[in-house]
Structures are given as structure tokens and as C-alpha cells.
């Protein structure tokens, strides 16, 4: 099995093209090709903290985690290799930010799986230079464009918001439930009772769960974490818009979390990009035991078909179902207390 994603394997078919270039990798980077890439210089712009965690040990300061690129990151770069994400709006957001800084004449290579919608690169980049498909393999497409004019970018133009009762939710492209609260999170909120003390929201997205709990139970001490730089910025904005306070930090599940909590809540992802990946949810369930006070609770919502009951029982001894629909279940596990399993 290859250590590289299908998109990276397509890039590897063209390695001779890059040996004398100064290359910036960006987008949905699923592997460590950038750390081993043969080029005059290689840098990486990550908007996902777990992607940065994989690359930073080998690349040091040449790997950056941030919401937006800056002039220092793009200085001297003559080539962009961009991995297309599953969200077209997220791609446009990131590419507009990058193309506002990269110089005219920069070579752009856009790669992604066909099912991700990478074909949209043809229309999205048409205003910035002639774009053509130059390779197709591993169910991926590779497109090339020479930048003929820079983009304009203003972060303020990308903000949007919606309301959940009296709660203002601020969002950015690429943030989960960007256009409204998803059904699973709504079910989780309806099932939460007797919330108090120190609360951790893992995979916080725009901060809806934490903000809604704080609105209904003033005095909570909130910690919100996510791997997505856009989600972290949105969560901070959501708290500020509602006059709420909490610590918002980048963490790959518990990688950067300190201390213990009375309640850990999450609507954990089961995809990394386009790929099904239960690693984050499994790490959440197993690691929660070390981050809960005795009697503390882990409450998660998940698609009913996912194999979380056995994981909860293995970590906590038992679990209970607080709420369910035909598609979702809200699970609760309590540290150091027998919970009725059903």
C-alpha cells in the first residue's frame, strides 16, 4: 500500500518538473510528500493542525499552520501545488488568499480526486490565467495554470452568520455546519442536561455546542478545540458575538489538551477529507478517560451505524443512549460509574 495519497502519486509522475523550483504545498494535504519532495525549496501552508503535525517534525519552520498565508510564506515562491479539498467554497477561499500574494508568472498545479470536484478548478481559475488538464490517473486530475494576474482578498468578505434561537453563529468556508446547525449536533444539544463546571468541546467547529451550553448554563468554564484553522477563528468570533468567554485552541483530539473536565462533548468527524477515518473518534473515546474528573461525562453524537458502543464499553465499562433518531444516536459514558448499557 502506498504511503502517499492518489493525488500525491499523480504529482510524483511529474517530479522532474519541480527539481529547480521553489514550491509551496497547500490545500488538503493528506500525506508527507512535501517533507520528502525534491525541489530547490519546499514550504507548506496547512490549514489543518493534524496535517501540520505530520509535517512539522521534518520541515520545521518551512511548515506553517494558519488560517491565512502571509507574505513571508510566499516570498520567493514560483510554484504552487494545491490539493483540492471536498468543499469548492473552501478551495476558492484558500486559493484567493494565496493568489493575492503569489507573484504574476507563478506556476499553479491543482490536483485532486475527481469525486472531490477538482474539475471546478477550470472555472475557478479561468480569470487568473489559461488553465489546462495535464494528467489524469488514480481517479485524479492534475491541472496547470500560469498566474497572469493576482487575486484580491479580504477576510471580512468571507464571514457569514446564522442564528440559533438567540445565539449568533459566525462561520467561514470549510467550517462544519457552515450554513446552519446540523441534525446530529441539534440532537446532542437537546439531550444534554445538568451541564456545569469545566466543559471541553472537541471538534468545536463554529463553537455552536459550547456557546449554546454557556447561554443556558452561565458560569461554565469552556475550552474549545479543533484542527481546522477556519473553525478556530469562527469559534472565537461566535463566542465574542455572544459576549461569551472560553479558551479556543488547536488540538488533534487531545494532543494539546491539558487537565480534566466535568463534561466532554463532541460531534466527532468520521472523514479526513474524502476518506472515511474513525481514528479521531476512537482517540476521543479512549483519551477521554484521562481527561475527565471522576464522575465526569463524555457525550457524543454519531451516525447510528458507526461502531462506537464497543469502544465506549472498552474504555468506560458501559454506556447509555441519551437520544436517537433513525440516523443518529447520542451516547453518554461516565467515568467511574456504571451506566446502564442499552
mmCIF file of C-alpha atoms in Angstrom:
data_model
loop_
_atom_site.group_PDB
_atom_site.id
_atom_site.type_symbol
_atom_site.label_atom_id
_atom_site.label_comp_id
_atom_site.label_asym_id
_atom_site.label_seq_id
_atom_site.Cartn_x
_atom_site.Cartn_y
_atom_site.Cartn_z
ATOM 1 C CA UNK A 1 0.000 0.000 0.000
ATOM 2 C CA UNK A 2 1.371 3.388 -0.996
ATOM 3 C CA UNK A 3 2.416 5.849 1.696
ATOM 4 C CA UNK A 4 1.032 8.620 -0.489
ATOM 5 C CA UNK A 5 -2.465 9.684 -1.427
ATOM 6 C CA UNK A 6 -3.699 9.154 -5.003
ATOM 7 C CA UNK A 7 -3.287 12.890 -5.625
ATOM 8 C CA UNK A 8 0.345 12.794 -4.497
ATOM 9 C CA UNK A 9 1.003 9.790 -6.683
ATOM 10 C CA UNK A 10 -0.115 11.874 -9.657
ATOM 11 C CA UNK A 11 2.306 14.628 -8.623
ATOM 12 C CA UNK A 12 5.094 12.039 -8.405
ATOM 13 C CA UNK A 13 4.591 11.289 -12.102
ATOM 14 C CA UNK A 14 5.953 14.806 -12.767
ATOM 15 C CA UNK A 15 8.838 15.089 -10.288
ATOM 16 C CA UNK A 16 11.344 16.213 -12.930
ATOM 17 C CA UNK A 17 9.202 19.301 -13.428
ATOM 18 C CA UNK A 18 9.903 20.591 -9.912
ATOM 19 C CA UNK A 19 13.570 19.945 -9.116
ATOM 20 C CA UNK A 20 14.673 23.534 -9.837
ATOM 21 C CA UNK A 21 11.558 25.211 -8.453
ATOM 22 C CA UNK A 22 10.671 26.888 -5.161
ATOM 23 C CA UNK A 23 7.458 25.064 -4.289
ATOM 24 C CA UNK A 24 4.638 25.840 -1.872
ATOM 25 C CA UNK A 25 2.290 22.971 -0.980
ATOM 26 C CA UNK A 26 -1.210 23.882 0.198
ATOM 27 C CA UNK A 27 -4.768 22.571 0.397
ATOM 28 C CA UNK A 28 -5.998 19.184 1.593
ATOM 29 C CA UNK A 29 -2.578 17.626 2.217
ATOM 30 C CA UNK A 30 -3.137 14.012 3.268
ATOM 31 C CA UNK A 31 0.457 12.720 3.491
ATOM 32 C CA UNK A 32 4.115 13.675 3.954
ATOM 33 C CA UNK A 33 5.181 14.053 0.325
ATOM 34 C CA UNK A 34 6.030 17.718 0.898
ATOM 35 C CA UNK A 35 8.622 16.766 3.524
ATOM 36 C CA UNK A 36 10.439 14.493 1.041
ATOM 37 C CA UNK A 37 9.867 16.435 -2.140
ATOM 38 C CA UNK A 38 12.864 17.076 -4.392
ATOM 39 C CA UNK A 39 12.869 20.771 -5.219
ATOM 40 C CA UNK A 40 15.171 23.750 -4.783
ATOM 41 C CA UNK A 41 12.974 24.789 -1.841
ATOM 42 C CA UNK A 42 9.765 23.410 -0.363
ATOM 43 C CA UNK A 43 7.326 25.063 2.025
ATOM 44 C CA UNK A 44 3.898 24.023 3.273
ATOM 45 C CA UNK A 45 0.830 26.047 4.207
ATOM 46 C CA UNK A 46 -1.503 23.953 6.366
ATOM 47 C CA UNK A 47 -4.963 24.962 7.480
ATOM 48 C CA UNK A 48 -5.428 21.620 9.282
ATOM 49 C CA UNK A 49 -3.484 21.162 12.519
ATOM 50 C CA UNK A 50 -3.121 17.388 12.168
ATOM 51 C CA UNK A 51 -1.619 17.845 8.705
ATOM 52 C CA UNK A 52 0.877 20.334 10.156
ATOM 53 C CA UNK A 53 1.685 17.924 12.998
ATOM 54 C CA UNK A 54 2.749 15.294 10.476
ATOM 55 C CA UNK A 55 4.971 17.659 8.510
ATOM 56 C CA UNK A 56 6.452 19.965 11.125
ATOM 57 C CA UNK A 57 8.906 17.467 12.686
ATOM 58 C CA UNK A 58 10.716 17.079 9.361
ATOM 59 C CA UNK A 59 10.198 20.576 7.942
ATOM 60 C CA UNK A 60 10.376 22.862 10.967
ATOM 61 C CA UNK A 61 9.581 26.480 10.136
ATOM 62 C CA UNK A 62 9.039 25.574 6.483
ATOM 63 C CA UNK A 63 5.667 24.172 7.540
ATOM 64 C CA UNK A 64 3.082 26.736 8.674
ATOM 65 C CA UNK A 65 -0.318 26.273 10.313
ATOM 66 C CA UNK A 66 -2.599 29.286 9.978
ATOM 67 C CA UNK A 67 -5.931 30.462 8.670
ATOM 68 C CA UNK A 68 -4.304 32.650 6.012
ATOM 69 C CA UNK A 69 -0.927 32.667 4.288
ATOM 70 C CA UNK A 70 1.344 35.658 4.767
ATOM 71 C CA UNK A 71 3.910 37.436 2.630
ATOM 72 C CA UNK A 72 6.844 35.667 4.312
ATOM 73 C CA UNK A 73 5.384 32.266 3.415
ATOM 74 C CA UNK A 74 5.012 33.118 -0.268
ATOM 75 C CA UNK A 75 8.162 35.222 -0.684
ATOM 76 C CA UNK A 76 10.300 33.798 -3.474
ATOM 77 C CA UNK A 77 7.838 31.013 -4.308
ATOM 78 C CA UNK A 78 7.497 30.323 -8.048
ATOM 79 C CA UNK A 79 5.278 27.210 -7.919
ATOM 80 C CA UNK A 80 2.111 26.266 -6.029
ATOM 81 C CA UNK A 81 0.963 22.657 -5.669
ATOM 82 C CA UNK A 82 -2.595 22.803 -4.359
ATOM 83 C CA UNK A 83 -4.566 19.754 -3.208
ATOM 84 C CA UNK A 84 -8.252 20.279 -3.892
ATOM 85 C CA UNK A 85 -10.497 19.890 -0.802
ATOM 86 C CA UNK A 86 -14.012 18.469 -0.857
ATOM 87 C CA UNK A 87 -15.563 21.941 -0.465
ATOM 88 C CA UNK A 88 -15.469 24.185 -3.531
ATOM 89 C CA UNK A 89 -16.048 27.265 -1.387
ATOM 90 C CA UNK A 90 -13.131 26.330 0.858
ATOM 91 C CA UNK A 91 -10.931 25.905 -2.229
ATOM 92 C CA UNK A 92 -11.934 29.315 -3.516
ATOM 93 C CA UNK A 93 -11.275 30.905 -0.112
ATOM 94 C CA UNK A 94 -7.788 29.392 0.158
ATOM 95 C CA UNK A 95 -6.833 29.969 -3.467
ATOM 96 C CA UNK A 96 -7.973 33.593 -3.444
ATOM 97 C CA UNK A 97 -5.868 34.171 -0.325
ATOM 98 C CA UNK A 98 -2.853 32.510 -1.950
ATOM 99 C CA UNK A 99 -3.264 34.162 -5.345
ATOM 100 C CA UNK A 100 -3.412 37.579 -3.726
ATOM 101 C CA UNK A 101 0.182 37.026 -2.552
ATOM 102 C CA UNK A 102 1.829 34.817 -5.175
ATOM 103 C CA UNK A 103 3.575 36.749 -7.973
ATOM 104 C CA UNK A 104 2.371 37.007 -11.537
ATOM 105 C CA UNK A 105 4.105 34.277 -13.509
ATOM 106 C CA UNK A 106 3.832 31.742 -10.685
ATOM 107 C CA UNK A 107 3.058 28.226 -11.924
ATOM 108 C CA UNK A 108 -0.041 26.643 -10.371
ATOM 109 C CA UNK A 109 -0.581 22.879 -10.225
ATOM 110 C CA UNK A 110 -4.018 21.892 -8.924
ATOM 111 C CA UNK A 111 -4.547 18.213 -8.113
ATOM 112 C CA UNK A 112 -7.399 16.278 -6.574
ATOM 113 C CA UNK A 113 -9.664 13.292 -6.778
ATOM 114 C CA UNK A 114 -12.383 13.544 -9.414
ATOM 115 C CA UNK A 115 -15.086 12.909 -6.817
ATOM 116 C CA UNK A 116 -13.874 15.939 -4.838
ATOM 117 C CA UNK A 117 -14.963 18.193 -7.690
ATOM 118 C CA UNK A 118 -11.444 19.141 -8.803
ATOM 119 C CA UNK A 119 -12.871 19.841 -12.272
ATOM 120 C CA UNK A 120 -14.202 23.072 -10.758
ATOM 121 C CA UNK A 121 -10.627 24.377 -10.855
ATOM 122 C CA UNK A 122 -11.123 25.057 -14.554
ATOM 123 C CA UNK A 123 -13.834 27.642 -13.929
ATOM 124 C CA UNK A 124 -12.496 28.914 -10.620
ATOM 125 C CA UNK A 125 -9.069 29.791 -12.038
ATOM 126 C CA UNK A 126 -10.177 30.882 -15.502
ATOM 127 C CA UNK A 127 -9.968 34.575 -14.543
ATOM 128 C CA UNK A 128 -6.353 34.249 -13.417
ATOM 129 C CA UNK A 129 -4.754 32.531 -16.405
ATOM 130 C CA UNK A 130 -5.156 29.860 -19.041
ATOM 131 C CA UNK A 131 -5.770 26.532 -17.299
ATOM 132 C CA UNK A 132 -5.482 23.066 -18.791
ATOM 133 C CA UNK A 133 -5.704 19.496 -17.581
ATOM 134 C CA UNK A 134 -2.274 17.901 -17.972
ATOM 135 C CA UNK A 135 -2.723 14.474 -16.379
ATOM 136 C CA UNK A 136 -5.350 12.003 -15.266
ATOM 137 C CA UNK A 137 -4.543 8.956 -13.145
ATOM 138 C CA UNK A 138 -5.629 7.209 -9.963
ATOM 139 C CA UNK A 139 -9.097 8.755 -10.433
ATOM 140 C CA UNK A 140 -7.487 12.171 -10.023
ATOM 141 C CA UNK A 141 -6.977 15.150 -12.275
ATOM 142 C CA UNK A 142 -3.953 17.452 -12.452
ATOM 143 C CA UNK A 143 -4.400 20.962 -13.829
ATOM 144 C CA UNK A 144 -1.812 23.601 -14.724
ATOM 145 C CA UNK A 145 -2.148 27.363 -14.861
ATOM 146 C CA UNK A 146 0.352 30.222 -15.089
ATOM 147 C CA UNK A 147 -0.806 33.126 -12.933
ATOM 148 C CA UNK A 148 -1.446 36.152 -15.129
ATOM 149 C CA UNK A 149 -2.970 38.431 -12.510
ATOM 150 C CA UNK A 150 -3.243 38.417 -8.753
ATOM 151 C CA UNK A 151 -6.497 37.930 -6.876
ATOM 152 C CA UNK A 152 -7.926 40.400 -4.404
ATOM 153 C CA UNK A 153 -8.710 39.089 -0.947
ATOM 154 C CA UNK A 154 -10.450 40.487 2.117
ATOM 155 C CA UNK A 155 -11.240 38.183 5.027
ATOM 156 C CA UNK A 156 -14.210 40.333 6.028
ATOM 157 C CA UNK A 157 -15.977 39.465 2.782
ATOM 158 C CA UNK A 158 -15.913 35.758 3.630
ATOM 159 C CA UNK A 159 -17.636 35.887 7.009
ATOM 160 C CA UNK A 160 -21.241 34.718 7.265
ATOM 161 C CA UNK A 161 -23.565 34.110 10.185
ATOM 162 C CA UNK A 162 -26.804 32.451 11.159
ATOM 163 C CA UNK A 163 -28.974 32.429 14.269
ATOM 164 C CA UNK A 164 -29.878 29.560 16.569
ATOM 165 C CA UNK A 165 -32.629 30.927 18.760
ATOM 166 C CA UNK A 166 -30.922 33.940 20.365
ATOM 167 C CA UNK A 167 -27.408 32.684 19.547
ATOM 168 C CA UNK A 168 -25.327 34.316 16.805
ATOM 169 C CA UNK A 169 -23.139 31.805 14.972
ATOM 170 C CA UNK A 170 -20.199 33.140 12.926
ATOM 171 C CA UNK A 171 -18.783 30.951 10.159
ATOM 172 C CA UNK A 172 -16.161 30.749 7.422
ATOM 173 C CA UNK A 173 -15.748 28.438 4.406
ATOM 174 C CA UNK A 174 -14.678 24.932 5.351
ATOM 175 C CA UNK A 175 -16.256 25.032 8.818
ATOM 176 C CA UNK A 176 -18.588 22.142 9.642
ATOM 177 C CA UNK A 177 -22.280 23.138 9.553
ATOM 178 C CA UNK A 178 -21.370 26.414 7.923
ATOM 179 C CA UNK A 179 -24.898 27.154 6.770
ATOM 180 C CA UNK A 180 -26.839 26.016 9.833
ATOM 181 C CA UNK A 181 -26.748 23.629 12.754
ATOM 182 C CA UNK A 182 -26.595 20.035 11.568
ATOM 183 C CA UNK A 183 -29.171 17.485 12.695
ATOM 184 C CA UNK A 184 -26.706 15.485 14.781
ATOM 185 C CA UNK A 185 -25.482 18.451 16.810
ATOM 186 C CA UNK A 186 -29.056 19.609 17.335
ATOM 187 C CA UNK A 187 -29.919 16.179 18.759
ATOM 188 C CA UNK A 188 -26.862 16.284 21.016
ATOM 189 C CA UNK A 189 -27.826 19.698 22.378
ATOM 190 C CA UNK A 190 -31.356 18.522 23.109
ATOM 191 C CA UNK A 191 -30.004 15.586 25.137
ATOM 192 C CA UNK A 192 -27.543 17.494 27.323
ATOM 193 C CA UNK A 193 -28.722 18.119 30.881
ATOM 194 C CA UNK A 194 -27.191 19.279 34.159
ATOM 195 C CA UNK A 195 -24.228 20.884 32.445
ATOM 196 C CA UNK A 196 -21.786 22.548 34.809
ATOM 197 C CA UNK A 197 -18.153 23.075 35.701
ATOM 198 C CA UNK A 198 -15.367 22.638 33.171
ATOM 199 C CA UNK A 199 -16.544 21.723 29.658
ATOM 200 C CA UNK A 200 -14.454 20.685 26.657
ATOM 201 C CA UNK A 201 -15.887 20.790 23.126
ATOM 202 C CA UNK A 202 -13.674 18.636 20.872
ATOM 203 C CA UNK A 203 -14.002 19.396 17.171
ATOM 204 C CA UNK A 204 -15.849 22.578 18.042
ATOM 205 C CA UNK A 205 -16.476 23.828 14.512
ATOM 206 C CA UNK A 206 -18.035 27.279 14.746
ATOM 207 C CA UNK A 207 -18.445 26.864 18.508
ATOM 208 C CA UNK A 208 -22.185 26.257 18.449
ATOM 209 C CA UNK A 209 -22.318 23.497 21.089
ATOM 210 C CA UNK A 210 -20.147 25.349 23.587
ATOM 211 C CA UNK A 211 -21.870 28.686 23.046
ATOM 212 C CA UNK A 212 -25.353 27.179 23.359
ATOM 213 C CA UNK A 213 -24.404 25.413 26.606
ATOM 214 C CA UNK A 214 -22.890 28.600 28.021
ATOM 215 C CA UNK A 215 -26.032 30.552 27.152
ATOM 216 C CA UNK A 216 -28.231 28.109 29.037
ATOM 217 C CA UNK A 217 -25.814 27.467 31.922
ATOM 218 C CA UNK A 218 -23.849 30.634 32.791
ATOM 219 C CA UNK A 219 -20.649 30.068 34.749
ATOM 220 C CA UNK A 220 -19.275 27.241 32.637
ATOM 221 C CA UNK A 221 -15.532 27.214 32.078
ATOM 222 C CA UNK A 222 -15.252 26.493 28.361
ATOM 223 C CA UNK A 223 -12.434 25.006 26.321
ATOM 224 C CA UNK A 224 -12.964 24.589 22.577
ATOM 225 C CA UNK A 225 -10.616 22.735 20.254
ATOM 226 C CA UNK A 226 -10.432 21.856 16.574
ATOM 227 C CA UNK A 227 -7.861 21.001 13.903
ATOM 228 C CA UNK A 228 -9.311 23.424 11.353
ATOM 229 C CA UNK A 229 -7.863 26.945 11.442
ATOM 230 C CA UNK A 230 -11.092 28.381 9.985
ATOM 231 C CA UNK A 231 -13.135 26.640 12.690
ATOM 232 C CA UNK A 232 -10.932 28.060 15.433
ATOM 233 C CA UNK A 233 -11.331 31.589 14.064
ATOM 234 C CA UNK A 234 -15.084 31.078 13.709
ATOM 235 C CA UNK A 235 -15.411 29.697 17.248
ATOM 236 C CA UNK A 236 -13.613 32.734 18.681
ATOM 237 C CA UNK A 237 -15.900 35.005 16.676
ATOM 238 C CA UNK A 238 -19.027 33.133 17.819
ATOM 239 C CA UNK A 239 -18.042 33.461 21.482
ATOM 240 C CA UNK A 240 -17.265 37.158 21.039
ATOM 241 C CA UNK A 241 -20.519 37.849 19.169
ATOM 242 C CA UNK A 242 -22.491 36.430 22.107
ATOM 243 C CA UNK A 243 -20.475 38.010 24.904
ATOM 244 C CA UNK A 244 -19.091 34.634 25.992
ATOM 245 C CA UNK A 245 -15.622 33.615 27.089
ATOM 246 C CA UNK A 246 -13.620 30.454 26.599
ATOM 247 C CA UNK A 247 -10.229 29.112 25.610
ATOM 248 C CA UNK A 248 -10.031 28.190 21.922
ATOM 249 C CA UNK A 249 -7.028 26.170 20.833
ATOM 250 C CA UNK A 250 -5.692 23.954 18.069
ATOM 251 C CA UNK A 251 -5.512 20.315 19.100
ATOM 252 C CA UNK A 252 -5.599 16.996 17.278
ATOM 253 C CA UNK A 253 -8.161 15.425 19.628
ATOM 254 C CA UNK A 254 -6.234 15.566 22.955
ATOM 255 C CA UNK A 255 -2.760 16.352 21.586
ATOM 256 C CA UNK A 256 -2.671 19.850 23.124
ATOM 257 C CA UNK A 257 -5.318 19.484 25.848
ATOM 258 C CA UNK A 258 -4.273 19.809 29.484
ATOM 259 C CA UNK A 259 -6.220 18.989 32.625
ATOM 260 C CA UNK A 260 -9.530 17.271 33.332
ATOM 261 C CA UNK A 261 -13.137 18.230 32.696
ATOM 262 C CA UNK A 262 -16.616 17.596 34.053
ATOM 263 C CA UNK A 263 -18.018 17.174 30.557
ATOM 264 C CA UNK A 264 -16.506 16.454 27.161
ATOM 265 C CA UNK A 265 -18.840 16.869 24.191
ATOM 266 C CA UNK A 266 -18.248 16.208 20.527
ATOM 267 C CA UNK A 267 -19.818 15.556 17.171
ATOM 268 C CA UNK A 268 -16.683 13.729 16.008
ATOM 269 C CA UNK A 269 -15.824 13.551 12.319
ATOM 270 C CA UNK A 270 -15.591 10.220 10.599
ATOM 271 C CA UNK A 271 -13.925 11.579 7.471
ATOM 272 C CA UNK A 272 -10.498 13.106 6.850
ATOM 273 C CA UNK A 273 -11.027 14.914 3.593
ATOM 274 C CA UNK A 274 -12.865 12.423 1.390
ATOM 275 C CA UNK A 275 -11.625 9.318 3.187
ATOM 276 C CA UNK A 276 -13.577 7.511 5.904
ATOM 277 C CA UNK A 277 -11.437 7.725 9.022
ATOM 278 C CA UNK A 278 -12.548 6.784 12.533
ATOM 279 C CA UNK A 279 -9.170 7.487 14.140
ATOM 280 C CA UNK A 280 -10.203 10.813 15.661
ATOM 281 C CA UNK A 281 -13.375 9.389 17.232
ATOM 282 C CA UNK A 282 -11.521 6.352 18.556
ATOM 283 C CA UNK A 283 -8.817 8.592 20.055
ATOM 284 C CA UNK A 284 -11.535 10.775 21.575
ATOM 285 C CA UNK A 285 -13.235 7.850 23.318
ATOM 286 C CA UNK A 286 -10.038 6.248 24.578
ATOM 287 C CA UNK A 287 -8.399 9.521 25.599
ATOM 288 C CA UNK A 288 -11.444 10.933 27.386
ATOM 289 C CA UNK A 289 -10.772 8.659 30.350
ATOM 290 C CA UNK A 290 -7.575 10.605 31.082
ATOM 291 C CA UNK A 291 -9.272 13.982 30.690
ATOM 292 C CA UNK A 292 -12.389 13.583 32.832
ATOM 293 C CA UNK A 293 -12.816 14.124 36.543
ATOM 294 C CA UNK A 294 -14.244 11.107 38.410
ATOM 295 C CA UNK A 295 -17.934 11.116 37.594
ATOM 296 C CA UNK A 296 -17.261 13.218 34.517
ATOM 297 C CA UNK A 297 -19.175 12.534 31.311
ATOM 298 C CA UNK A 298 -18.342 12.012 27.666
ATOM 299 C CA UNK A 299 -21.309 12.834 25.413
ATOM 300 C CA UNK A 300 -21.038 12.334 21.672
ATOM 301 C CA UNK A 301 -23.398 12.136 18.735
ATOM 302 C CA UNK A 302 -22.694 9.815 15.831
ATOM 303 C CA UNK A 303 -24.291 8.074 12.912
ATOM 304 C CA UNK A 304 -26.053 5.056 14.348
ATOM 305 C CA UNK A 305 -24.163 2.596 12.143
ATOM 306 C CA UNK A 306 -20.713 3.563 13.474
ATOM 307 C CA UNK A 307 -19.091 1.033 15.883
ATOM 308 C CA UNK A 308 -18.796 3.286 18.925
ATOM 309 C CA UNK A 309 -20.708 1.277 21.579
ATOM 310 C CA UNK A 310 -17.952 -1.334 21.852
ATOM 311 C CA UNK A 311 -15.297 1.378 22.071
ATOM 312 C CA UNK A 312 -17.226 3.165 24.817
ATOM 313 C CA UNK A 313 -17.682 -0.055 26.780
ATOM 314 C CA UNK A 314 -13.996 -0.927 26.437
ATOM 315 C CA UNK A 315 -12.898 2.492 27.702
ATOM 316 C CA UNK A 316 -15.570 3.213 30.329
ATOM 317 C CA UNK A 317 -17.076 -0.174 31.163
ATOM 318 C CA UNK A 318 -20.521 0.779 29.892
ATOM 319 C CA UNK A 319 -22.511 3.470 28.115
ATOM 320 C CA UNK A 320 -26.063 4.664 27.623
ATOM 321 C CA UNK A 321 -28.015 6.124 24.743
ATOM 322 C CA UNK A 322 -29.493 9.508 25.679
ATOM 323 C CA UNK A 323 -31.366 10.147 22.432
ATOM 324 C CA UNK A 324 -31.702 8.673 18.985
ATOM 325 C CA UNK A 325 -33.327 9.079 15.607
ATOM 326 C CA UNK A 326 -33.315 6.751 12.642
ATOM 327 C CA UNK A 327 -29.882 8.095 11.683
ATOM 328 C CA UNK A 328 -28.170 9.374 14.841
ATOM 329 C CA UNK A 329 -27.537 8.312 18.426
ATOM 330 C CA UNK A 330 -26.319 10.379 21.370
ATOM 331 C CA UNK A 331 -24.059 8.292 23.597
ATOM 332 C CA UNK A 332 -23.034 9.045 27.164
ATOM 333 C CA UNK A 333 -20.306 7.358 29.177
ATOM 334 C CA UNK A 334 -19.490 8.263 32.782
ATOM 335 C CA UNK A 335 -16.050 7.843 34.305
ATOM 336 C CA UNK A 336 -16.027 5.585 37.350
ATOM 337 C CA UNK A 337 -19.740 4.959 37.428
ATOM 338 C CA UNK A 338 -21.733 2.076 35.973
ATOM 339 C CA UNK A 339 -24.021 3.446 33.284
ATOM 340 C CA UNK A 340 -26.839 1.264 32.009
ATOM 341 C CA UNK A 341 -25.995 -0.032 28.561
ATOM 342 C CA UNK A 342 -28.817 -0.301 26.036
#
